[in-house]
Coordinates of C-alpha atoms in Angstrom, one line a residue:
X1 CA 0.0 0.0 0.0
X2 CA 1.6 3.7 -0.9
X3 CA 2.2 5.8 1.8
X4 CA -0.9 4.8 -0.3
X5 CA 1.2 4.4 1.9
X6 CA 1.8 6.7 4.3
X7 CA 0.2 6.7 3.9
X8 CA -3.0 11.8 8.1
X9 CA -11.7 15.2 15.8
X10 CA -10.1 16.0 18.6
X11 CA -10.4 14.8 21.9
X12 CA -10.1 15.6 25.6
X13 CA -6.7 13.9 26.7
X14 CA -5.7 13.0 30.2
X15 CA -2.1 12.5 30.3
X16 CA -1.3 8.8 30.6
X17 CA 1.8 8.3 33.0
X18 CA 4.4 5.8 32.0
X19 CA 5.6 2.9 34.1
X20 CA 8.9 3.7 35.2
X21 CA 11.0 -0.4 34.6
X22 CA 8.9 -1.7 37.3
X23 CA 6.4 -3.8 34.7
X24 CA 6.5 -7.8 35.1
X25 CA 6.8 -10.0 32.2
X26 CA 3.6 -11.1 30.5
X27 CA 1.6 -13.5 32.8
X28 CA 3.9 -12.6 35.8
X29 CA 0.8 -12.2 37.8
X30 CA 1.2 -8.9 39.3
X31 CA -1.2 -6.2 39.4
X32 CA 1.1 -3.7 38.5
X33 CA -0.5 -2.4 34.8
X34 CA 1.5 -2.6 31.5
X35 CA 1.7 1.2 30.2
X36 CA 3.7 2.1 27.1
X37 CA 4.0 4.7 24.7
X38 CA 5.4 4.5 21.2
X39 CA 6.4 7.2 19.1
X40 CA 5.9 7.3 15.0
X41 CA 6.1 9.9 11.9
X42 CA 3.1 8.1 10.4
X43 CA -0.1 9.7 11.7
X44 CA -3.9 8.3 10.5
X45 CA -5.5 10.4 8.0
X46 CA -8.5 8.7 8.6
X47 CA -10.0 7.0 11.7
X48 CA -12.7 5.4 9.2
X49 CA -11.9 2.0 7.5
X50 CA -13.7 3.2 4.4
X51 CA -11.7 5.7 3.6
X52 CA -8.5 4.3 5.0
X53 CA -6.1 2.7 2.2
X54 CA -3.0 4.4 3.8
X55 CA -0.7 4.6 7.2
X56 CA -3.9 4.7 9.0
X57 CA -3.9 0.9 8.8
X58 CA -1.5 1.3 12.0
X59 CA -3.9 2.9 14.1
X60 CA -6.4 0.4 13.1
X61 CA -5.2 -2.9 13.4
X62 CA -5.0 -2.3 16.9
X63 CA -8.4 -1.6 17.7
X64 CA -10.4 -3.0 15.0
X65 CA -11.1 -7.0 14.1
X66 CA -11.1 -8.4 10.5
X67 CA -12.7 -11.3 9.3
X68 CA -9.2 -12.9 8.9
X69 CA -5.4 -11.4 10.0
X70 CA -1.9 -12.3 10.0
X71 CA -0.4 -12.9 13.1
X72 CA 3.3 -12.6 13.0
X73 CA 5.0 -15.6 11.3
X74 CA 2.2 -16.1 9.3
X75 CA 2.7 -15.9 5.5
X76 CA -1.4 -16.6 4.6
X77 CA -4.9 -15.4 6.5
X78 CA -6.2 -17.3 9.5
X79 CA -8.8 -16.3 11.9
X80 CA -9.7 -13.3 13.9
X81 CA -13.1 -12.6 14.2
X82 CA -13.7 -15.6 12.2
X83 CA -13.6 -19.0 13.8
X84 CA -12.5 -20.6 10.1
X85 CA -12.9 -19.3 7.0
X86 CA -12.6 -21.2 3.3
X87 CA -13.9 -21.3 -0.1
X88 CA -16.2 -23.9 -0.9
X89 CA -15.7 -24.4 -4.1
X90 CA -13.1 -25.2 -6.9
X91 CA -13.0 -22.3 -8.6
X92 CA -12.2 -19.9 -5.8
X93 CA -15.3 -17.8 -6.2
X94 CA -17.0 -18.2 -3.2
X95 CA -15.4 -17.8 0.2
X96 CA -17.3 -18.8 3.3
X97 CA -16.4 -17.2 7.1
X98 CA -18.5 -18.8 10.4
X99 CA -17.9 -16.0 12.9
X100 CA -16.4 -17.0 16.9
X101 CA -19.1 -17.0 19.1
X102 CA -20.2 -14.2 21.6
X103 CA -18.2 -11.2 19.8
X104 CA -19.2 -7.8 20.2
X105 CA -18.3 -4.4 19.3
X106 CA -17.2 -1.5 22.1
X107 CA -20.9 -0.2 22.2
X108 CA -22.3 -2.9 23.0
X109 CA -23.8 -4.0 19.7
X110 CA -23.7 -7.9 18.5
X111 CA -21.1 -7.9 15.9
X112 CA -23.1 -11.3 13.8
X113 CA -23.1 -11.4 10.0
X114 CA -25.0 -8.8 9.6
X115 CA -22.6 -6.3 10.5
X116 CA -20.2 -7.8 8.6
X117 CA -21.9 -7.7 5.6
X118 CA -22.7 -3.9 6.1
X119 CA -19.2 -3.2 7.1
X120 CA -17.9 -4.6 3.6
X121 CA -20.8 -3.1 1.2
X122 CA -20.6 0.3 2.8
X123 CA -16.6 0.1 1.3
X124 CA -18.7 0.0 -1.9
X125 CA -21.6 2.2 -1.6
X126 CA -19.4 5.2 -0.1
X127 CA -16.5 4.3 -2.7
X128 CA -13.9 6.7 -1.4
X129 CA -11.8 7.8 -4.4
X130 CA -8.4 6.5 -3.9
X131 CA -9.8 4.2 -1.1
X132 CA -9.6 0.7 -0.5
X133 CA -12.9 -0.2 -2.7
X134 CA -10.1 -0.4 -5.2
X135 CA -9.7 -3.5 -3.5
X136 CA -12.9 -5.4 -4.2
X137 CA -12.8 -5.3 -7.4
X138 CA -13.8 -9.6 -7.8
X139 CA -16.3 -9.1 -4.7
X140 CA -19.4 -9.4 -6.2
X141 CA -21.8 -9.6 -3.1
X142 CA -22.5 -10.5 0.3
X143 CA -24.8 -13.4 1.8
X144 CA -25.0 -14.2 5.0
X145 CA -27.2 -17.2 6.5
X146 CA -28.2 -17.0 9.8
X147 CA -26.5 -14.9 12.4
X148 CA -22.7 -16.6 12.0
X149 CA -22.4 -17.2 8.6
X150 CA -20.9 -14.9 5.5
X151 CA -20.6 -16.1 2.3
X152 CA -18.8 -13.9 -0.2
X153 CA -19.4 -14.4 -4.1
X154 CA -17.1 -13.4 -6.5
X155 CA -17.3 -12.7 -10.5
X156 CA -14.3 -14.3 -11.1
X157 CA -12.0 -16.8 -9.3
X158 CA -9.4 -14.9 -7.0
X159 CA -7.5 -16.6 -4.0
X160 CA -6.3 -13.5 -3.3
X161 CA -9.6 -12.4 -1.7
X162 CA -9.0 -14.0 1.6
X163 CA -5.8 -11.5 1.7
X164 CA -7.6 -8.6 0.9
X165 CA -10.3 -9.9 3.6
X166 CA -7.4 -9.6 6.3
X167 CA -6.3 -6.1 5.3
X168 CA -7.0 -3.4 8.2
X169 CA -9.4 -1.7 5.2
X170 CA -11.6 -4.7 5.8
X171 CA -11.9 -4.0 9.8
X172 CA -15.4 -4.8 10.8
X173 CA -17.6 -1.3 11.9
X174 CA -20.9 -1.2 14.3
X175 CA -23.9 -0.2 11.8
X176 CA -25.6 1.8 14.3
X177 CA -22.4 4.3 14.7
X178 CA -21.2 3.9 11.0
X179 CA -23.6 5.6 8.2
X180 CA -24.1 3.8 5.2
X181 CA -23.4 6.7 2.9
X182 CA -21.1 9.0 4.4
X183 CA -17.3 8.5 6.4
X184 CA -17.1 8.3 10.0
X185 CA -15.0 12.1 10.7
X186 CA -15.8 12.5 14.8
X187 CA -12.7 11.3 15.9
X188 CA -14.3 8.2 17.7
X189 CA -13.9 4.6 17.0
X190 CA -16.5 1.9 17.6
X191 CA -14.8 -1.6 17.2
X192 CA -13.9 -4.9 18.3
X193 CA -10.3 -5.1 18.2
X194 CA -7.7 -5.7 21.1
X195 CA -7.5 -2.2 22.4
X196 CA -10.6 0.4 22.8
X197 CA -9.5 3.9 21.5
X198 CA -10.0 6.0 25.0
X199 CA -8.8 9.3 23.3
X200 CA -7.4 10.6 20.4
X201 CA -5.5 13.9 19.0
X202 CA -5.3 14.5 15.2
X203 CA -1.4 14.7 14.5
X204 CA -0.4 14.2 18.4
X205 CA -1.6 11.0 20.0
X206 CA -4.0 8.0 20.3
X207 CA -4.4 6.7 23.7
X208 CA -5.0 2.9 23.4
X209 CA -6.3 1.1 26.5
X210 CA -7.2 -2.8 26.7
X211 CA -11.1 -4.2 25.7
X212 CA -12.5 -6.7 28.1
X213 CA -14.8 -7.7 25.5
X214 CA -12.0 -8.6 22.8
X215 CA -12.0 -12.3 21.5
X216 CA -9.5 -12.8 18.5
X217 CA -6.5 -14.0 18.1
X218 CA -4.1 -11.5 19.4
X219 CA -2.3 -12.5 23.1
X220 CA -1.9 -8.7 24.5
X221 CA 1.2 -8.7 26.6
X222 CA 0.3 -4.7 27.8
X223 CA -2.2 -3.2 29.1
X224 CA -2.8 0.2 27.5
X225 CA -0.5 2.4 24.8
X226 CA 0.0 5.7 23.7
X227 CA 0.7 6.3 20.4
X228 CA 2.7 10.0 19.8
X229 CA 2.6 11.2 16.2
X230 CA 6.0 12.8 15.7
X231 CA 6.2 15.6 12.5
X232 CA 9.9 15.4 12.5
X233 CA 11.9 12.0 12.8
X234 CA 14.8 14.1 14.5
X235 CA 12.7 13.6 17.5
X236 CA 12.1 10.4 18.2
X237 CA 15.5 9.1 19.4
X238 CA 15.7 12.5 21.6
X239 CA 12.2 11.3 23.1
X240 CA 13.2 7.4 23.2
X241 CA 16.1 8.9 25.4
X242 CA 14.4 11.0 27.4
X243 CA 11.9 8.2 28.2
X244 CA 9.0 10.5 26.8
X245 CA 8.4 7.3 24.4
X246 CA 9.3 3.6 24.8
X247 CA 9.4 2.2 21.6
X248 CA 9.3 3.8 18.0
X249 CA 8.4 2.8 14.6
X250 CA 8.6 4.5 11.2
X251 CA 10.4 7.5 11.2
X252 CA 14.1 6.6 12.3
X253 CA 17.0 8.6 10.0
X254 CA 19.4 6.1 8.4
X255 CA 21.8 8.1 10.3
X256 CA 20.2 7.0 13.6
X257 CA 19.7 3.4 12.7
X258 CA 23.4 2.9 12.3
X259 CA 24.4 4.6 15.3
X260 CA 21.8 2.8 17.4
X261 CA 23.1 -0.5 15.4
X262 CA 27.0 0.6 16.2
X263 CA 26.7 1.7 19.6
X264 CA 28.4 4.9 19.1
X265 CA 26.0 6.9 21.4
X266 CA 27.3 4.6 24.6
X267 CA 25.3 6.7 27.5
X268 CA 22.2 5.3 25.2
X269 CA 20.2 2.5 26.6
X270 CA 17.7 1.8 23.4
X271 CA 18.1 -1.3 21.5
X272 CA 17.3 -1.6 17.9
X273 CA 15.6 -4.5 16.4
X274 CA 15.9 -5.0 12.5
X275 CA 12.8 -6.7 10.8
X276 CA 12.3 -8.2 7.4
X277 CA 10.6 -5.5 5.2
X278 CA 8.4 -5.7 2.3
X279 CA 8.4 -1.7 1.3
X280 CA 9.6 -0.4 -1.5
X281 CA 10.7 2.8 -3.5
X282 CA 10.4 3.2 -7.2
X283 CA 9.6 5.9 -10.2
X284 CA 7.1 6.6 -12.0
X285 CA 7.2 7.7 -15.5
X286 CA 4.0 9.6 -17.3
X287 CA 4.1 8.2 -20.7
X288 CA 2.0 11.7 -21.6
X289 CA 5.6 13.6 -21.0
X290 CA 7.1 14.4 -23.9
X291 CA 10.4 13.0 -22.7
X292 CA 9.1 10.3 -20.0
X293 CA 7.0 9.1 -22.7
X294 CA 9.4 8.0 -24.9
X295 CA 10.8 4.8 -23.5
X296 CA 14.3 5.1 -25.0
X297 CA 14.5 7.7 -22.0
X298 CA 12.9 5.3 -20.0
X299 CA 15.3 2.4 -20.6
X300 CA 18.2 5.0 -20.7
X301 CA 17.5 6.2 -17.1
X302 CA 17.4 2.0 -16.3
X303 CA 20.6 1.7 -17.6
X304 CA 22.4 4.3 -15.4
X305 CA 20.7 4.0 -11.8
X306 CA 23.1 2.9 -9.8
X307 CA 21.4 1.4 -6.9
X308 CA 24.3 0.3 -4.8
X309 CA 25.6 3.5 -4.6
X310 CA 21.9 4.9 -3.8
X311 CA 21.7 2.9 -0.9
X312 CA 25.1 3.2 0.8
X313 CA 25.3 6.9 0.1
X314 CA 22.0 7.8 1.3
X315 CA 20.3 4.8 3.5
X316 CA 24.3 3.5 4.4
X317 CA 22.3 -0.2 4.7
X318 CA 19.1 0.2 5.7
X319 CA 17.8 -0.7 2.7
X320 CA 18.8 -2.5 -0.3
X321 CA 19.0 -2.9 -4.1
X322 CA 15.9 -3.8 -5.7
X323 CA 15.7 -5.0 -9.6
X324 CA 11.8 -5.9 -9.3
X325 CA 8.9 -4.6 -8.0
X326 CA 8.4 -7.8 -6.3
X327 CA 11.0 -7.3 -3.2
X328 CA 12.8 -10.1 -1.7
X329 CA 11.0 -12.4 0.9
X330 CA 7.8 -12.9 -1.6
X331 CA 7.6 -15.5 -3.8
X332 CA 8.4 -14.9 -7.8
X333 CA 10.4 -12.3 -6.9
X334 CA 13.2 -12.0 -9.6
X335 CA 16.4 -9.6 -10.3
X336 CA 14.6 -8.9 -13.7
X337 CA 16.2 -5.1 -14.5
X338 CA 19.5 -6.4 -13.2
X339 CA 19.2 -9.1 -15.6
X340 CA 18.2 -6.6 -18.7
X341 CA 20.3 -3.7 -18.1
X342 CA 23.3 -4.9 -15.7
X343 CA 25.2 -2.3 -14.0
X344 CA 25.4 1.1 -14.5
X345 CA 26.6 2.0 -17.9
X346 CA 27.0 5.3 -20.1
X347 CA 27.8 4.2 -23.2
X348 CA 24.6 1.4 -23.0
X349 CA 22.3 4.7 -22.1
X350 CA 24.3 6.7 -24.8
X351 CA 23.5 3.8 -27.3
X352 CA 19.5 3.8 -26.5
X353 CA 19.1 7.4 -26.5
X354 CA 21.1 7.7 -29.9
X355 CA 19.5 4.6 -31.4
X356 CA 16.2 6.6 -30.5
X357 CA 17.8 10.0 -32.9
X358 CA 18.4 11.7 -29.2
X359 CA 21.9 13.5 -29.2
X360 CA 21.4 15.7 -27.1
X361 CA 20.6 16.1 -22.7
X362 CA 17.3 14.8 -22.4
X363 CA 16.3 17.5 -19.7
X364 CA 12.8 16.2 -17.4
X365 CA 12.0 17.4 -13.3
X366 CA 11.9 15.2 -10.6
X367 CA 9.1 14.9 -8.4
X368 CA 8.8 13.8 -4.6
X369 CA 6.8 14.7 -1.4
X370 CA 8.4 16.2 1.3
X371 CA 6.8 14.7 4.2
X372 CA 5.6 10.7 3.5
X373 CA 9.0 8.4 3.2
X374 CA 10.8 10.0 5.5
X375 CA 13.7 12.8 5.8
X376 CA 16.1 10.7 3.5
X377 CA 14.2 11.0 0.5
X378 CA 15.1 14.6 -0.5
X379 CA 18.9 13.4 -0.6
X380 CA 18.1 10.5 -2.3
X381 CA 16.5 12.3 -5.3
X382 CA 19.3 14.5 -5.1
X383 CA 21.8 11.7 -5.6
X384 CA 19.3 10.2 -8.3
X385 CA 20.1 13.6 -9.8
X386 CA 24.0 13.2 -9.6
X387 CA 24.0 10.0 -11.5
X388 CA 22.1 11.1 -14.0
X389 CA 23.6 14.6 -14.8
X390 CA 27.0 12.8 -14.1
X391 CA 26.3 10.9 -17.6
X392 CA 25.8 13.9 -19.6
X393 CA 23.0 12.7 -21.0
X394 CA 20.1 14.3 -18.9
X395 CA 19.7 17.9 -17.2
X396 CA 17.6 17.0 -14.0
X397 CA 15.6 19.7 -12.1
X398 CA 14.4 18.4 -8.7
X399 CA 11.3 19.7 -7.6
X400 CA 8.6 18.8 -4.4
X401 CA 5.7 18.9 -2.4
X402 CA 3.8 18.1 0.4
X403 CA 1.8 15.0 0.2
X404 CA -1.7 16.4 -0.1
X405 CA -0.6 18.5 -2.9
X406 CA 2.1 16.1 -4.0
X407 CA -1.0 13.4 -4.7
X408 CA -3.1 16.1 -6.2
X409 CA -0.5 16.7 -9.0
X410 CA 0.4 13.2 -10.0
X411 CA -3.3 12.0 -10.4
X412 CA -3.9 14.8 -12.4
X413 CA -0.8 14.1 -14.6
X414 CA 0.9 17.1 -13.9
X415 CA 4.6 15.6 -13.3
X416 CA 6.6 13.8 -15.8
X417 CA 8.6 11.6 -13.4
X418 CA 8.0 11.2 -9.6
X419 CA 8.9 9.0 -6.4
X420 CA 6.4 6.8 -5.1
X421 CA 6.3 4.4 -2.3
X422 CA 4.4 1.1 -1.7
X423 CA 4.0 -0.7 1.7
X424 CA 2.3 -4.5 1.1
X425 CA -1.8 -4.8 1.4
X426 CA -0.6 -8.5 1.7
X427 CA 2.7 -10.7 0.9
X428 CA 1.6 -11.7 -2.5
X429 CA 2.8 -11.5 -5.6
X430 CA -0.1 -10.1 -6.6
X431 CA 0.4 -7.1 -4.5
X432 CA 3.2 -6.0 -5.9
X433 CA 2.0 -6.1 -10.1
X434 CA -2.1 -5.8 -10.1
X435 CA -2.0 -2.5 -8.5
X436 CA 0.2 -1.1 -11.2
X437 CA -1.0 -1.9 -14.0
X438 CA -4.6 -1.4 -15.5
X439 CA -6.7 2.0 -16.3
X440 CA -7.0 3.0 -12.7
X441 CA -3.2 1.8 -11.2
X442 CA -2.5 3.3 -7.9
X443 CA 0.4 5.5 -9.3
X444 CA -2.3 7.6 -11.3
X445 CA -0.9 7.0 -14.6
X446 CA -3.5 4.5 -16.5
X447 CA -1.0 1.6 -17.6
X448 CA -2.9 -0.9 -20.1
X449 CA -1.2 -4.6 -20.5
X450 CA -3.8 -6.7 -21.4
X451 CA -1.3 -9.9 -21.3
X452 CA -1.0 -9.1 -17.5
X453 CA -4.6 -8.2 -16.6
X454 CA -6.0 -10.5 -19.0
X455 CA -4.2 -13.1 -19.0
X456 CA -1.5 -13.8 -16.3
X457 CA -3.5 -12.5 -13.1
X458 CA -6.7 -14.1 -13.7
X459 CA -4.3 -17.5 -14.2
X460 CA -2.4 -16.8 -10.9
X461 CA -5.9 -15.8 -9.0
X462 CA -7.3 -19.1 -10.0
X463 CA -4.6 -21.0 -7.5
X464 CA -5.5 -21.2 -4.2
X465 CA -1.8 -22.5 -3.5
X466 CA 0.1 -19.3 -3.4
X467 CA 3.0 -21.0 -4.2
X468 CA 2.6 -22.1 -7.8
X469 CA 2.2 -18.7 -9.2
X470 CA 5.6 -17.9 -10.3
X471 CA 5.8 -18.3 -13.9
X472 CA 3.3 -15.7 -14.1
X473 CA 4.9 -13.0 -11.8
X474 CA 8.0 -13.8 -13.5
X475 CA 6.7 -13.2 -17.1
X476 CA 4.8 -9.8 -15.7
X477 CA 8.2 -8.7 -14.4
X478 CA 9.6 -9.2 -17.8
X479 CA 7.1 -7.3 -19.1
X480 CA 7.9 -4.6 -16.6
X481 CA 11.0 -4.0 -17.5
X482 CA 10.6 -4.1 -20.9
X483 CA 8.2 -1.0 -20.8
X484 CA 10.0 0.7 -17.8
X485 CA 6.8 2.5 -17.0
X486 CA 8.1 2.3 -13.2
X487 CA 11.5 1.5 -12.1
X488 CA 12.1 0.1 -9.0
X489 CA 15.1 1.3 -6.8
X490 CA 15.5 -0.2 -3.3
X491 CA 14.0 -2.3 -0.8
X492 CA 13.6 -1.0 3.0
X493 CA 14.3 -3.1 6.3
X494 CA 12.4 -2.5 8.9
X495 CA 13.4 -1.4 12.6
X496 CA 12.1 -1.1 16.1
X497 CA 14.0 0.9 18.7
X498 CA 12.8 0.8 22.0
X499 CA 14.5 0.6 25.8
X500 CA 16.2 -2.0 26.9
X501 CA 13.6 -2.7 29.2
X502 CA 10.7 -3.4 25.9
X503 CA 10.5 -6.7 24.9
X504 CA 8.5 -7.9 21.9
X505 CA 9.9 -6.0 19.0
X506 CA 10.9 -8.6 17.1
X507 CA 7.1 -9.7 16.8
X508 CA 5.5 -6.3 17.1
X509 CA 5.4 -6.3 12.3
X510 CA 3.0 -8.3 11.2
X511 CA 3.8 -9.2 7.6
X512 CA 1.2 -6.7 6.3
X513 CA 4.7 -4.2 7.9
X514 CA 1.6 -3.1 10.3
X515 CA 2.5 -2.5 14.1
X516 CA 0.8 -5.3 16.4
X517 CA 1.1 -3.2 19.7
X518 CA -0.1 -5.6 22.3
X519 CA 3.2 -7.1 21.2
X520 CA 5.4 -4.5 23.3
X521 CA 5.8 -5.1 27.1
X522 CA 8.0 -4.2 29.7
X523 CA 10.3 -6.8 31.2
X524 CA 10.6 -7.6 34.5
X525 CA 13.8 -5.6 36.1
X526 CA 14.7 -8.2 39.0

């Protein structure tokens, strides 16, 4: 999802006081309550599922239920508020939940079929533009047979539907506090998820504190957190230190990661926990642009990137080279632009452009937001700039903006090339080449394949084992690279820094890259 995503009423706070190291280990059987508080640059723009198909996913898997999840470890759906859930036929087109017994939503409400077939059509009938109906595109409709049974029928076979199913945009709502034709915009949640939402802050903090009533799958090893939403990731590590926060997530300077991972700072008492991540970074090209348009420019710009130096200059590590826009750690991925253009190479780029009857500086402006991916990505585009200008072959003017504006400009076609990011709905394949591709792709630049969108996805959505989809992926990668409407650049790795006293950070990302808080508890200090 781009931060899709990162992808940002108020309320009455009473300050929540942090335990100061005295906490117990999970089960320890004190009465001594589990209070944290994590920091994070990535603040909800959204407290309504609906309309959420962004960072707010954070905020919500913590105090919202879907149908299926993925607890950490997991690489496919199983239950939440579900007690199973399958398709029940051999065609993967219809996809049948029974829902646990005795679940309820925090006003009280019976959360039974019924609510969780209003929760999914009123994705549909409100249809947020640039929401996560996008994502229910094979849904077709919604049965539900008695009070514990849903049955969803699709128009076309998809076993990817269960993963969209366990997405946070698929969190289950009370009808009675949710309209059917309108978002949700009082700053209040009403759900059925681990943690109630006692009190909440638009771009400064959600207070999280434990539901009595929750029955799902999550083991809560804490008792209540605060989230703070942080506008600058220079503060975090100052607020980590002066135990203002206990853990932090999204947001950490490349900078800061390798001095927490060296130990320079040595009166510091954080740890750092690195996770597998799923993220990535690429450009988009409008093929509109005069010069973007022409893909000898395209396939020129392939040939000189030069990744490696990308990521040690500007991310010294904490991320890594990626030659497909399906990363590492999800199956089919491949080293497909390596394998077509190689390394870095002028005269190759010199050849294309000339071959093309371009002699001279191809000259196009770079696009990027200023405040969605972090504080590294103005000096990577300015390094991206370097390389290319270093060539002689293209005259690169760097411009940006923030991301409300930023998003305004690129749906409307207004940039010729621009950054995007893209954090997993789900670890599919599918994920990481249906969203691109089509007349309504995420990046806002209509990209028609019909051998992808006619052809190789509906063959891949017609396996239920998840598996035995990589000749497909691999042959939509190769057409991906052949077109060089987007060019991948570099995969992230994730990272929790927290006290030396936090435990749980090394569970706390599911594999959606989501942050499972009731992971995070304080160990015992005796």
């Amino acid at each position: 999802m781009f931060y899709r995503a990162s992808l940002q009423a108020a309320a009455a706070l009473a300050s929540l006081s942090l335990l100061a190291g005295c906490g117990l280990l999970p089960g320890g059987g004190s009465d001594v309550e589990q209070k944290l508080a994590v920091g994070t640059t990535s603040s909800p723009s959204t407290l309504d599922p609906a309309a959420a198909w962004d960072s707010s996913w954070e905020l919500m898997r913590n105090v919202f239920q879907t149908l299926v999840s993925f607890p950490t470890g997991s690489t496919s759906p199983e239950p939440d508020a579900a007690d199973n859930c399958r398709f029940t036929d051999t065609t993967s087109t219809a996809y049948r939940c029974e829902l646990r017994k005795g679940l309820k939503f925090s006003n009280g409400d019976t959360l039974d079929a019924e609510a969780v077939k209003y929760s999914i059509d009123r994705i549909r009938s409100i249809a947020v533009k640039g929401g996560p109906v996008g994502m229910l595109g094979s849904l077709d409709r919604v049965e539900t047979k008695g009070d514990d049974v849903v049955i969803f029928h699709l128009t076309k076979p998809d076993a990817t539907f269960p993963f969209v199913l366990a997405t946070p945009a698929m969190s289950l709502v009370a009808p009675s506090a949710y309209s059917k034709h309108k978002i949700r915009d009082d700053g209040k949640v009403t759900g059925s998820g681990p943690y109630l939402l006692d009190a909440y802050k638009p771009g400064d903090r959600s207070v999280l504190v434990r539901n009595p009533d929750y029955k799902g799958f999550a083991d809560r090893k804490n008792d209540a957190v605060t989230i703070r939403y942080f506008k600058e990731s220079a503060d975090l590590v100052p607020a980590l230190k002066k135990g203002e926060i206990d853990a932090t997530y999204r947001g950490l300077s490349a900078e800061e990661v390798v001095a927490l991972e060296d130990n320079t700072d040595k009166d510091s008492d954080l740890q750092i926990v690195e996770n597998v991540g799923a993220d990535i970074r690429f450009l988009v090209f409008n093929p509109e642009d005069p010069a973007a348009g022409n893909p000898a420019v395209r396939r020129a710009i392939a040939q000189l990137v030069d990744r490696d130096a990308l990521v040690a200059k500007v991310y010294r590590g904490t991320a890594e080279p990626l030659y497909s826009m399906v990363p590492k750690g999800i199956a089919a991925h491949t080293t497909s632009f390596f394998d077509r253009f190689g390394d870095p190479d002028r005269k190759k780029a010199k050849k294309i452009l000339t071959d093309a009857g371009i002699t001279k500086p191809v000259a196009l402006t770079f696009w990027f937001t200023t405040d969605r991916y972090g504080s590294s990505t103005a000096p990577e585009f300015a390094e991206l700039k370097r390389q290319l200008e270093a060539s002689g072959l293209f005259r690169i003017t760097l411009k940006s903006k923030p991301w409300k504006t930023f998003q305004e400009g690129f749906t409307k076609g207004e940039f010729p090339v621009f950054g995007r990011g893209w954090f997993p709905d789900f670890p599919d394949p599918d994920n990481f080449i249906a969203p691109f591709v089509g007349k309504d792709s995420v990046t806002g630049m209509p990209y028609v394949k019909n051998e992808i969108t006619k052809e190789l996805l509906p063959q891949s959505r017609k396996e239920s084992d998840r598996g035995a989809v990589s000749k497909q992926f691999e042959r939509a990668q190769e057409i991906l690279v052949d077109d060089v409407r987007v060019l991948p650049l570099w995969q992230g790795k994730l990272y929790v820094a927290a006290g030396e006293d936090i435990g749980g950070g090394e569970r706390a990302l599911d594999p959606q890259t989501v942050m499972q808080m009731w992971e995070l508890y304080r160990k015992a200090n005796w």
